[in-house]
Structures are given as C-alpha cells and as structure tokens.
PDB file of C-alpha atoms in Angstrom:
ATOM      1  CA  GLY A  79      85.545 144.214 108.281  1.00 81.00           C
ATOM      2  CA  ASP A  80      83.848 142.513 111.186  1.00 86.00           C
ATOM      3  CA  SER A  81      82.233 139.167 110.460  1.00 90.00           C
ATOM      4  CA  VAL A  82      80.680 136.118 112.101  1.00 93.00           C
ATOM      5  CA  THR A  83      80.833 132.554 110.779  1.00 94.00           C
ATOM      6  CA  GLN A  84      78.549 129.799 112.041  1.00 93.00           C
ATOM      7  CA  MET A  85      78.615 126.100 111.385  1.00 81.00           C
ATOM      8  CA  GLU A  86      76.630 124.940 108.416  1.00 78.00           C
ATOM      9  CA  GLY A  87      73.149 123.708 109.082  1.00 83.00           C
ATOM     10  CA  PRO A  88      70.680 122.298 109.324  1.00 93.00           C
ATOM     11  CA  VAL A  89      71.363 120.326 112.492  1.00 95.00           C
ATOM     12  CA  THR A  90      69.067 117.503 113.514  1.00 96.00           C
ATOM     13  CA  LEU A  91      69.320 115.821 116.925  1.00 96.00           C
ATOM     14  CA  SER A  92      67.294 113.534 119.099  1.00 97.00           C
ATOM     15  CA  GLU A  93      65.775 114.762 122.328  1.00 97.00           C
ATOM     16  CA  GLU A  94      68.237 114.773 125.271  1.00 96.00           C
ATOM     17  CA  ALA A  95      71.269 114.869 122.959  1.00 97.00           C
ATOM     18  CA  PHE A  96      74.187 117.216 123.556  1.00 97.00           C
ATOM     19  CA  LEU A  97      74.239 120.292 121.348  1.00 97.00           C
ATOM     20  CA  THR A  98      77.134 122.331 120.027  1.00 97.00           C
ATOM     21  CA  ILE A  99      76.751 125.061 117.416  1.00 97.00           C
ATOM     22  CA  ASN A 100      80.086 126.545 116.428  1.00 97.00           C
ATOM     23  CA  CYS A 101      80.620 130.260 115.992  1.00 97.00           C
ATOM     24  CA  THR A 102      83.831 132.121 115.177  1.00 97.00           C
ATOM     25  CA  TYR A 103      84.293 135.796 114.611  1.00 96.00           C
ATOM     26  CA  THR A 104      86.619 138.353 113.088  1.00 94.00           C
ATOM     27  CA  ALA A 105      86.735 141.773 114.677  1.00 91.00           C
ATOM     28  CA  THR A 106      89.124 144.518 115.636  1.00 83.00           C
ATOM     29  CA  GLY A 107      89.201 145.500 119.257  1.00 81.00           C
ATOM     30  CA  TYR A 108      87.054 143.809 121.868  1.00 84.00           C
ATOM     31  CA  PRO A 109      83.552 143.074 120.623  1.00 90.00           C
ATOM     32  CA  SER A 110      80.558 141.921 122.631  1.00 90.00           C
ATOM     33  CA  LEU A 111      79.183 138.540 121.539  1.00 93.00           C
ATOM     34  CA  PHE A 112      75.595 137.293 121.410  1.00 94.00           C
ATOM     35  CA  TRP A 113      73.399 134.361 120.584  1.00 96.00           C
ATOM     36  CA  TYR A 114      69.909 135.136 119.305  1.00 95.00           C
ATOM     37  CA  VAL A 115      67.172 132.547 118.723  1.00 96.00           C
ATOM     38  CA  GLN A 116      64.337 132.682 116.205  1.00 93.00           C
ATOM     39  CA  TYR A 117      61.368 130.396 116.839  1.00 93.00           C
ATOM     40  CA  PRO A 118      59.107 129.584 113.879  1.00 89.00           C
ATOM     41  CA  GLY A 119      57.084 132.571 112.738  1.00 85.00           C
ATOM     42  CA  GLU A 120      58.656 134.951 115.236  1.00 87.00           C
ATOM     43  CA  GLY A 121      61.327 137.609 115.397  1.00 88.00           C
ATOM     44  CA  LEU A 122      64.714 137.054 116.973  1.00 91.00           C
ATOM     45  CA  GLN A 123      65.121 137.037 120.740  1.00 93.00           C
ATOM     46  CA  LEU A 124      68.300 137.499 122.710  1.00 92.00           C
ATOM     47  CA  LEU A 125      69.324 134.147 124.207  1.00 96.00           C
ATOM     48  CA  LEU A 126      72.601 135.049 125.918  1.00 95.00           C
ATOM     49  CA  LYS A 127      75.564 137.376 125.691  1.00 92.00           C
ATOM     50  CA  ALA A 128      79.148 137.917 126.844  1.00 93.00           C
ATOM     51  CA  THR A 129      80.916 141.237 126.864  1.00 89.00           C
ATOM     52  CA  LYS A 130      84.556 140.360 127.572  1.00 89.00           C
ATOM     53  CA  ALA A 131      87.041 137.547 127.196  1.00 92.00           C
ATOM     54  CA  ASP A 132      86.407 134.428 129.325  1.00 95.00           C
ATOM     55  CA  ASP A 133      82.884 135.571 130.192  1.00 95.00           C
ATOM     56  CA  LYS A 134      80.282 132.831 130.064  1.00 97.00           C
ATOM     57  CA  GLY A 135      76.765 133.695 129.000  1.00 96.00           C
ATOM     58  CA  SER A 136      73.966 131.344 130.004  1.00 97.00           C
ATOM     59  CA  ASN A 137      70.191 131.125 129.731  1.00 96.00           C
ATOM     60  CA  LYS A 138      67.564 128.359 129.524  1.00 95.00           C
ATOM     61  CA  GLY A 139      70.258 125.677 129.838  1.00 97.00           C
ATOM     62  CA  PHE A 140      72.319 127.114 126.981  1.00 98.00           C
ATOM     63  CA  GLU A 141      75.883 128.311 127.537  1.00 98.00           C
ATOM     64  CA  ALA A 142      78.597 130.002 125.505  1.00 98.00           C
ATOM     65  CA  THR A 143      82.072 131.149 126.553  1.00 98.00           C
ATOM     66  CA  TYR A 144      83.865 134.105 124.985  1.00 96.00           C
ATOM     67  CA  ARG A 145      87.228 132.713 123.856  1.00 96.00           C
ATOM     68  CA  LYS A 146      89.479 135.482 122.638  1.00 93.00           C
ATOM     69  CA  GLU A 147      92.430 133.204 121.885  1.00 94.00           C
ATOM     70  CA  THR A 148      90.374 131.164 119.421  1.00 95.00           C
ATOM     71  CA  THR A 149      87.949 133.999 118.474  1.00 96.00           C
ATOM     72  CA  SER A 150      85.040 131.687 119.198  1.00 97.00           C
ATOM     73  CA  PHE A 151      81.695 131.723 120.996  1.00 97.00           C
ATOM     74  CA  HIS A 152      80.283 128.224 120.619  1.00 98.00           C
ATOM     75  CA  LEU A 153      76.750 127.543 121.844  1.00 98.00           C
ATOM     76  CA  GLU A 154      76.208 124.408 123.961  1.00 98.00           C
ATOM     77  CA  LYS A 155      73.371 122.676 125.753  1.00 98.00           C
ATOM     78  CA  GLY A 156      73.663 119.450 127.652  1.00 96.00           C
ATOM     79  CA  SER A 157      70.232 117.981 126.897  1.00 96.00           C
ATOM     80  CA  VAL A 158      68.076 119.464 124.156  1.00 97.00           C
ATOM     81  CA  GLN A 159      64.288 119.402 124.019  1.00 97.00           C
ATOM     82  CA  VAL A 160      61.851 119.455 121.124  1.00 96.00           C
ATOM     83  CA  SER A 161      60.981 123.028 122.132  1.00 96.00           C
ATOM     84  CA  ASP A 162      64.579 124.079 121.339  1.00 97.00           C
ATOM     85  CA  SER A 163      63.895 123.636 117.623  1.00 97.00           C
ATOM     86  CA  ALA A 164      64.617 127.043 116.104  1.00 96.00           C
ATOM     87  CA  VAL A 165      67.165 129.021 114.107  1.00 94.00           C
ATOM     88  CA  TYR A 166      70.145 130.219 116.134  1.00 96.00           C
ATOM     89  CA  PHE A 167      72.178 133.301 115.204  1.00 94.00           C
ATOM     90  CA  CYS A 168      75.575 134.234 116.519  1.00 95.00           C
ATOM     91  CA  ALA A 169      76.278 137.967 116.474  1.00 93.00           C
ATOM     92  CA  LEU A 170      78.842 140.527 117.535  1.00 91.00           C
ATOM     93  CA  SER A 171      78.774 144.187 118.399  1.00 88.00           C
ATOM     94  CA  PRO A 172      82.043 145.933 117.604  1.00 80.00           C
ATOM     95  CA  ARG A 173      81.574 148.084 120.680  1.00 71.00           C
ATOM     96  CA  GLN A 174      79.059 148.502 123.452  1.00 57.00           C
ATOM     97  CA  GLY A 175      75.664 149.184 121.901  1.00 58.00           C
ATOM     98  CA  ALA A 176      73.373 147.656 119.312  1.00 56.00           C
ATOM     99  CA  GLN A 177      74.034 150.050 116.479  1.00 69.00           C
ATOM    100  CA  LYS A 178      76.284 147.826 114.379  1.00 74.00           C
ATOM    101  CA  LEU A 179      75.302 144.318 115.345  1.00 85.00           C
ATOM    102  CA  VAL A 180      76.776 141.848 112.833  1.00 89.00           C
ATOM    103  CA  PHE A 181      74.993 138.507 112.446  1.00 90.00           C
ATOM    104  CA  GLY A 182      76.125 135.116 111.271  1.00 92.00           C
ATOM    105  CA  GLN A 183      74.087 133.255 108.675  1.00 91.00           C
ATOM    106  CA  GLY A 184      72.049 131.290 111.211  1.00 92.00           C
ATOM    107  CA  THR A 185      71.882 127.571 112.027  1.00 94.00           C
ATOM    108  CA  ARG A 186      68.572 125.747 111.867  1.00 94.00           C
ATOM    109  CA  LEU A 187      68.183 123.209 114.677  1.00 96.00           C
ATOM    110  CA  THR A 188      65.546 120.485 114.659  1.00 96.00           C
ATOM    111  CA  ILE A 189      65.034 118.234 117.669  1.00 97.00           C
ATOM    112  CA  ASN A 190      63.170 114.983 117.117  1.00 96.00           C
ATOM    113  CA  PRO A 191      61.290 113.300 119.981  1.00 94.00           C
TER     114      PRO A 191
ATOM    115  CA  GLU B1072      53.228 144.466 126.850  1.00 84.00           C
ATOM    116  CA  ALA B1073      56.576 145.644 125.476  1.00 84.00           C
ATOM    117  CA  GLN B1074      56.681 144.955 121.775  1.00 92.00           C
ATOM    118  CA  VAL B1075      57.751 145.908 118.291  1.00 96.00           C
ATOM    119  CA  THR B1076      54.864 145.758 115.837  1.00 96.00           C
ATOM    120  CA  GLN B1077      55.348 145.395 112.106  1.00 96.00           C
ATOM    121  CA  ASN B1078      52.705 145.497 109.409  1.00 96.00           C
ATOM    122  CA  PRO B1079      51.843 143.827 107.186  1.00 96.00           C
ATOM    123  CA  ARG B1080      52.975 140.307 108.017  1.00 95.00           C
ATOM    124  CA  TYR B1081      52.866 139.199 104.405  1.00 96.00           C
ATOM    125  CA  LEU B1082      52.945 141.322 101.264  1.00 96.00           C
ATOM    126  CA  ILE B1083      52.937 140.403  97.589  1.00 96.00           C
ATOM    127  CA  THR B1084      53.454 143.213  95.124  1.00 95.00           C
ATOM    128  CA  VAL B1085      54.661 143.884  91.604  1.00 96.00           C
ATOM    129  CA  THR B1086      57.821 145.524  90.357  1.00 96.00           C
ATOM    130  CA  GLY B1087      57.753 149.304  90.620  1.00 96.00           C
ATOM    131  CA  LYS B1088      54.730 149.697  92.876  1.00 96.00           C
ATOM    132  CA  LYS B1089      55.691 151.802  95.882  1.00 96.00           C
ATOM    133  CA  LEU B1090      55.094 150.246  99.277  1.00 97.00           C
ATOM    134  CA  THR B1091      55.620 151.000 102.947  1.00 97.00           C
ATOM    135  CA  VAL B1092      56.208 148.565 105.784  1.00 98.00           C
ATOM    136  CA  THR B1093      55.341 150.085 109.124  1.00 98.00           C
ATOM    137  CA  CYS B1094      57.156 149.556 112.424  1.00 98.00           C
ATOM    138  CA  SER B1095      56.145 150.806 115.830  1.00 98.00           C
ATOM    139  CA  GLN B1096      57.597 150.225 119.303  1.00 97.00           C
ATOM    140  CA  ASN B1097      56.093 151.025 122.685  1.00 96.00           C
ATOM    141  CA  MET B1098      59.248 150.927 124.814  1.00 94.00           C
ATOM    142  CA  ASN B1099      60.408 154.511 124.247  1.00 94.00           C
ATOM    143  CA  HIS B1100      63.588 153.210 122.610  1.00 92.00           C
ATOM    144  CA  GLU B1101      65.850 155.709 120.927  1.00 92.00           C
ATOM    145  CA  TYR B1102      67.407 153.213 118.534  1.00 91.00           C
ATOM    146  CA  MET B1103      65.506 151.509 115.712  1.00 94.00           C
ATOM    147  CA  SER B1104      66.740 149.492 112.773  1.00 94.00           C
ATOM    148  CA  TRP B1105      65.636 147.518 109.739  1.00 96.00           C
ATOM    149  CA  TYR B1106      67.161 144.196 108.683  1.00 95.00           C
ATOM    150  CA  ARG B1107      66.545 141.826 105.834  1.00 96.00           C
ATOM    151  CA  GLN B1108      66.992 138.090 106.229  1.00 92.00           C
ATOM    152  CA  ASP B1109      67.966 135.949 103.275  1.00 92.00           C
ATOM    153  CA  PRO B1110      68.861 132.233 103.231  1.00 86.00           C
ATOM    154  CA  GLY B1111      72.559 131.663 103.830  1.00 83.00           C
ATOM    155  CA  LEU B1112      73.209 135.343 104.465  1.00 86.00           C
ATOM    156  CA  GLY B1113      71.784 135.849 107.934  1.00 86.00           C
ATOM    157  CA  LEU B1114      70.505 139.306 108.812  1.00 90.00           C
ATOM    158  CA  ARG B1115      71.856 142.365 107.063  1.00 92.00           C
ATOM    159  CA  GLN B1116      71.191 145.866 108.263  1.00 92.00           C
ATOM    160  CA  ILE B1117      69.397 148.204 105.866  1.00 96.00           C
ATOM    161  CA  TYR B1118      69.044 151.445 107.830  1.00 95.00           C
ATOM    162  CA  TYR B1119      69.113 152.499 111.432  1.00 93.00           C
ATOM    163  CA  SER B1120      68.109 155.498 113.496  1.00 94.00           C
ATOM    164  CA  MET B1121      69.622 156.763 116.720  1.00 90.00           C
ATOM    165  CA  ASN B1122      66.773 159.178 117.467  1.00 91.00           C
ATOM    166  CA  VAL B1123      64.049 161.302 115.908  1.00 95.00           C
ATOM    167  CA  GLU B1124      65.160 162.825 112.594  1.00 95.00           C
ATOM    168  CA  VAL B1125      68.478 160.928 112.761  1.00 93.00           C
ATOM    169  CA  THR B1126      68.910 158.079 110.287  1.00 95.00           C
ATOM    170  CA  ASP B1127      71.921 156.359 108.764  1.00 93.00           C
ATOM    171  CA  LYS B1128      72.690 153.710 106.182  1.00 94.00           C
ATOM    172  CA  GLY B1129      73.438 150.155 107.150  1.00 91.00           C
ATOM    173  CA  ASP B1130      75.143 147.582 104.980  1.00 90.00           C
ATOM    174  CA  VAL B1131      72.506 147.203 102.229  1.00 95.00           C
ATOM    175  CA  PRO B1132      70.587 150.519 101.899  1.00 97.00           C
ATOM    176  CA  GLU B1133      70.190 150.620  98.114  1.00 97.00           C
ATOM    177  CA  GLY B1134      66.557 150.759  97.011  1.00 97.00           C
ATOM    178  CA  TYR B1135      65.207 151.615 100.470  1.00 98.00           C
ATOM    179  CA  LYS B1136      64.217 154.749 102.345  1.00 98.00           C
ATOM    180  CA  VAL B1137      63.299 155.344 105.965  1.00 98.00           C
ATOM    181  CA  SER B1138      62.016 158.189 108.081  1.00 97.00           C
ATOM    182  CA  ARG B1139      61.913 158.851 111.817  1.00 97.00           C
ATOM    183  CA  LYS B1140      59.445 161.649 112.434  1.00 97.00           C
ATOM    184  CA  GLU B1141      58.305 160.233 115.751  1.00 97.00           C
ATOM    185  CA  LYS B1142      60.229 158.244 118.319  1.00 96.00           C
ATOM    186  CA  ARG B1143      57.925 155.222 118.200  1.00 97.00           C
ATOM    187  CA  ASN B1144      57.649 154.796 114.409  1.00 98.00           C
ATOM    188  CA  PHE B1145      60.241 153.841 111.806  1.00 98.00           C
ATOM    189  CA  PRO B1146      58.636 152.979 108.438  1.00 98.00           C
ATOM    190  CA  LEU B1147      60.569 151.289 105.639  1.00 98.00           C
ATOM    191  CA  ILE B1148      59.773 152.597 102.171  1.00 98.00           C
ATOM    192  CA  LEU B1149      60.444 150.878  98.864  1.00 97.00           C
ATOM    193  CA  GLU B1150      59.886 153.525  96.199  1.00 95.00           C
ATOM    194  CA  SER B1151      60.244 151.142  93.259  1.00 96.00           C
ATOM    195  CA  PRO B1152      60.489 147.536  94.449  1.00 97.00           C
ATOM    196  CA  SER B1153      62.385 144.988  92.408  1.00 97.00           C
ATOM    197  CA  PRO B1154      62.418 141.172  92.605  1.00 97.00           C
ATOM    198  CA  ASN B1155      65.806 141.172  94.377  1.00 96.00           C
ATOM    199  CA  GLN B1156      64.074 142.860  97.300  1.00 97.00           C
ATOM    200  CA  THR B1157      62.004 139.747  97.906  1.00 97.00           C
ATOM    201  CA  SER B1158      63.006 138.894 101.458  1.00 97.00           C
ATOM    202  CA  LEU B1159      61.972 138.604 105.096  1.00 95.00           C
ATOM    203  CA  TYR B1160      62.226 141.986 106.798  1.00 97.00           C
ATOM    204  CA  PHE B1161      62.621 142.663 110.509  1.00 95.00           C
ATOM    205  CA  CYS B1162      62.350 145.857 112.465  1.00 96.00           C
ATOM    206  CA  ALA B1163      64.184 146.091 115.781  1.00 94.00           C
ATOM    207  CA  SER B1164      64.584 148.592 118.587  1.00 93.00           C
ATOM    208  CA  ALA B1165      66.819 149.094 121.616  1.00 90.00           C
ATOM    209  CA  ARG B1166      67.801 151.579 124.255  1.00 87.00           C
ATOM    210  CA  LEU B1167      70.660 153.671 123.003  1.00 76.00           C
ATOM    211  CA  THR B1168      72.905 154.059 126.003  1.00 69.00           C
ATOM    212  CA  GLY B1169      74.676 150.815 126.852  1.00 55.00           C
ATOM    213  CA  ALA B1170      72.096 148.994 124.788  1.00 53.00           C
ATOM    214  CA  GLU B1171      73.028 145.528 123.550  1.00 67.00           C
ATOM    215  CA  LYS B1172      69.653 143.838 123.508  1.00 82.00           C
ATOM    216  CA  LEU B1173      67.618 144.241 120.373  1.00 88.00           C
ATOM    217  CA  PHE B1174      63.856 143.721 120.454  1.00 91.00           C
ATOM    218  CA  PHE B1175      62.565 142.382 117.148  1.00 93.00           C
ATOM    219  CA  GLY B1176      59.216 142.511 115.425  1.00 95.00           C
ATOM    220  CA  SER B1177      57.660 139.329 114.012  1.00 92.00           C
ATOM    221  CA  GLY B1178      58.785 140.043 110.484  1.00 94.00           C
ATOM    222  CA  THR B1179      57.295 140.968 107.110  1.00 96.00           C
ATOM    223  CA  GLN B1180      57.598 138.482 104.267  1.00 96.00           C
ATOM    224  CA  LEU B1181      57.747 140.504 101.053  1.00 97.00           C
ATOM    225  CA  SER B1182      57.462 139.024  97.565  1.00 97.00           C
ATOM    226  CA  VAL B1183      58.071 141.275  94.563  1.00 96.00           C
ATOM    227  CA  LEU B1184      56.884 139.739  91.289  1.00 95.00           C
TER     228      LEU B1184
END
C-alpha cells in the first residue's frame, strides 16, 4: 500500500542553520505530496504542497520539490528561526482530494538561539 | 474565524466507560475525518465522512464509532475504551471537490486507565 517515510528525529539545529528533512514515499500512480507542520499544543497546518512531478512547493521560506525519479519530497529551509521549532509531517494523497491522506511518522525540529 | 473545534482538550477515563469526543467545523466542509497520533507512527485515520449520513472506515477503526447527522458535527464515540486507545486524537475537515487542504482541530489527549 501507499506509505511515507521520514528521517528519524528529533533534529536540533542552531538558529540560521540550513535545514533538510528527508521524505520518501511509495505509491501507485501519481500522488499529491504535502508537508504539514504542528506547533506545540496545536493541530496540524498545511505548510506546502506539490501536485505533480518537478513541482516545487514553497511557503514561509520552506521549499520542497516533487522528485518522481527518486520518489522524494525533501523539506528545506535556508536559515531556520527559533519559531520554526515544531513537528513536521510529510504526507501523500493517492489522488486529488483529502480522503486518503497518508502521513509519515513526523520529525520533531528544535531550533536553539 | 474558520476553525475546527474539538472538545474536550484533555480526558482521563477508565476502561469500559463510554465517552464521546465532539468535533464541529464552521466552514461548511463536506469532508470530515478523525485521526489518532501515536509516537513513531504519525497520524492514522480512524473514520471519515464524505457528507451527512455517509461514513467510512479508515485504517484503524476498531473500537470506535462515528456519526454524521449534521454537516458541521462529527463526534467520535468510544463505546468501551481500552488502554490501547490512549492517544492524541485530531478531527479534520476539508472541502470535498478538489480538496487537498485539511483543517485540523487542536487535538484531544485521551488517557484510558
């Protein structure tokens, strides 16, 4: 079945460091790919998405490129801030629509000042 | 303000005592869903609903019930809770057509003793 694998956490960085959180997926067909973020004590929020191969999603300085050849959707940010501390979830939708969103296990990110 | 509201935020109960977690959204979304979040496992879908009186099982439905009598409400019912249902629960909603963005509630932390 469809699945999403994220890099093991937790990840701890210093402010202004470069961030990469790896995400790979297994799916039949052409899924849509997402990154959701969960700030402490809150529900998940959509951070960015990409719906077809080579699309780049971006938001709040974060970027991720849909790589079909490597089945990956790695999250990157050039200079992280303390306020980026959160849990990040990679997810896929096997087809257009939210009905069967499949999540990875989440990666906890802590940014130290 | 557009939101998904879950109640209660925290709940401690004992094995076998029926409970209901409520979920309400004010965005007129057709689609609603329940997830549980467990360490190392990410989010797993329990049940979802595509519209009023239409519900379907997700990946981990055992021990749970739902109902969708009104469009805005989607309560999660545990008829006889067990300790393995101790988890963080999230309700989410979305537009149905072309919908890829889920709106999440703030979560309900349930402990079953």
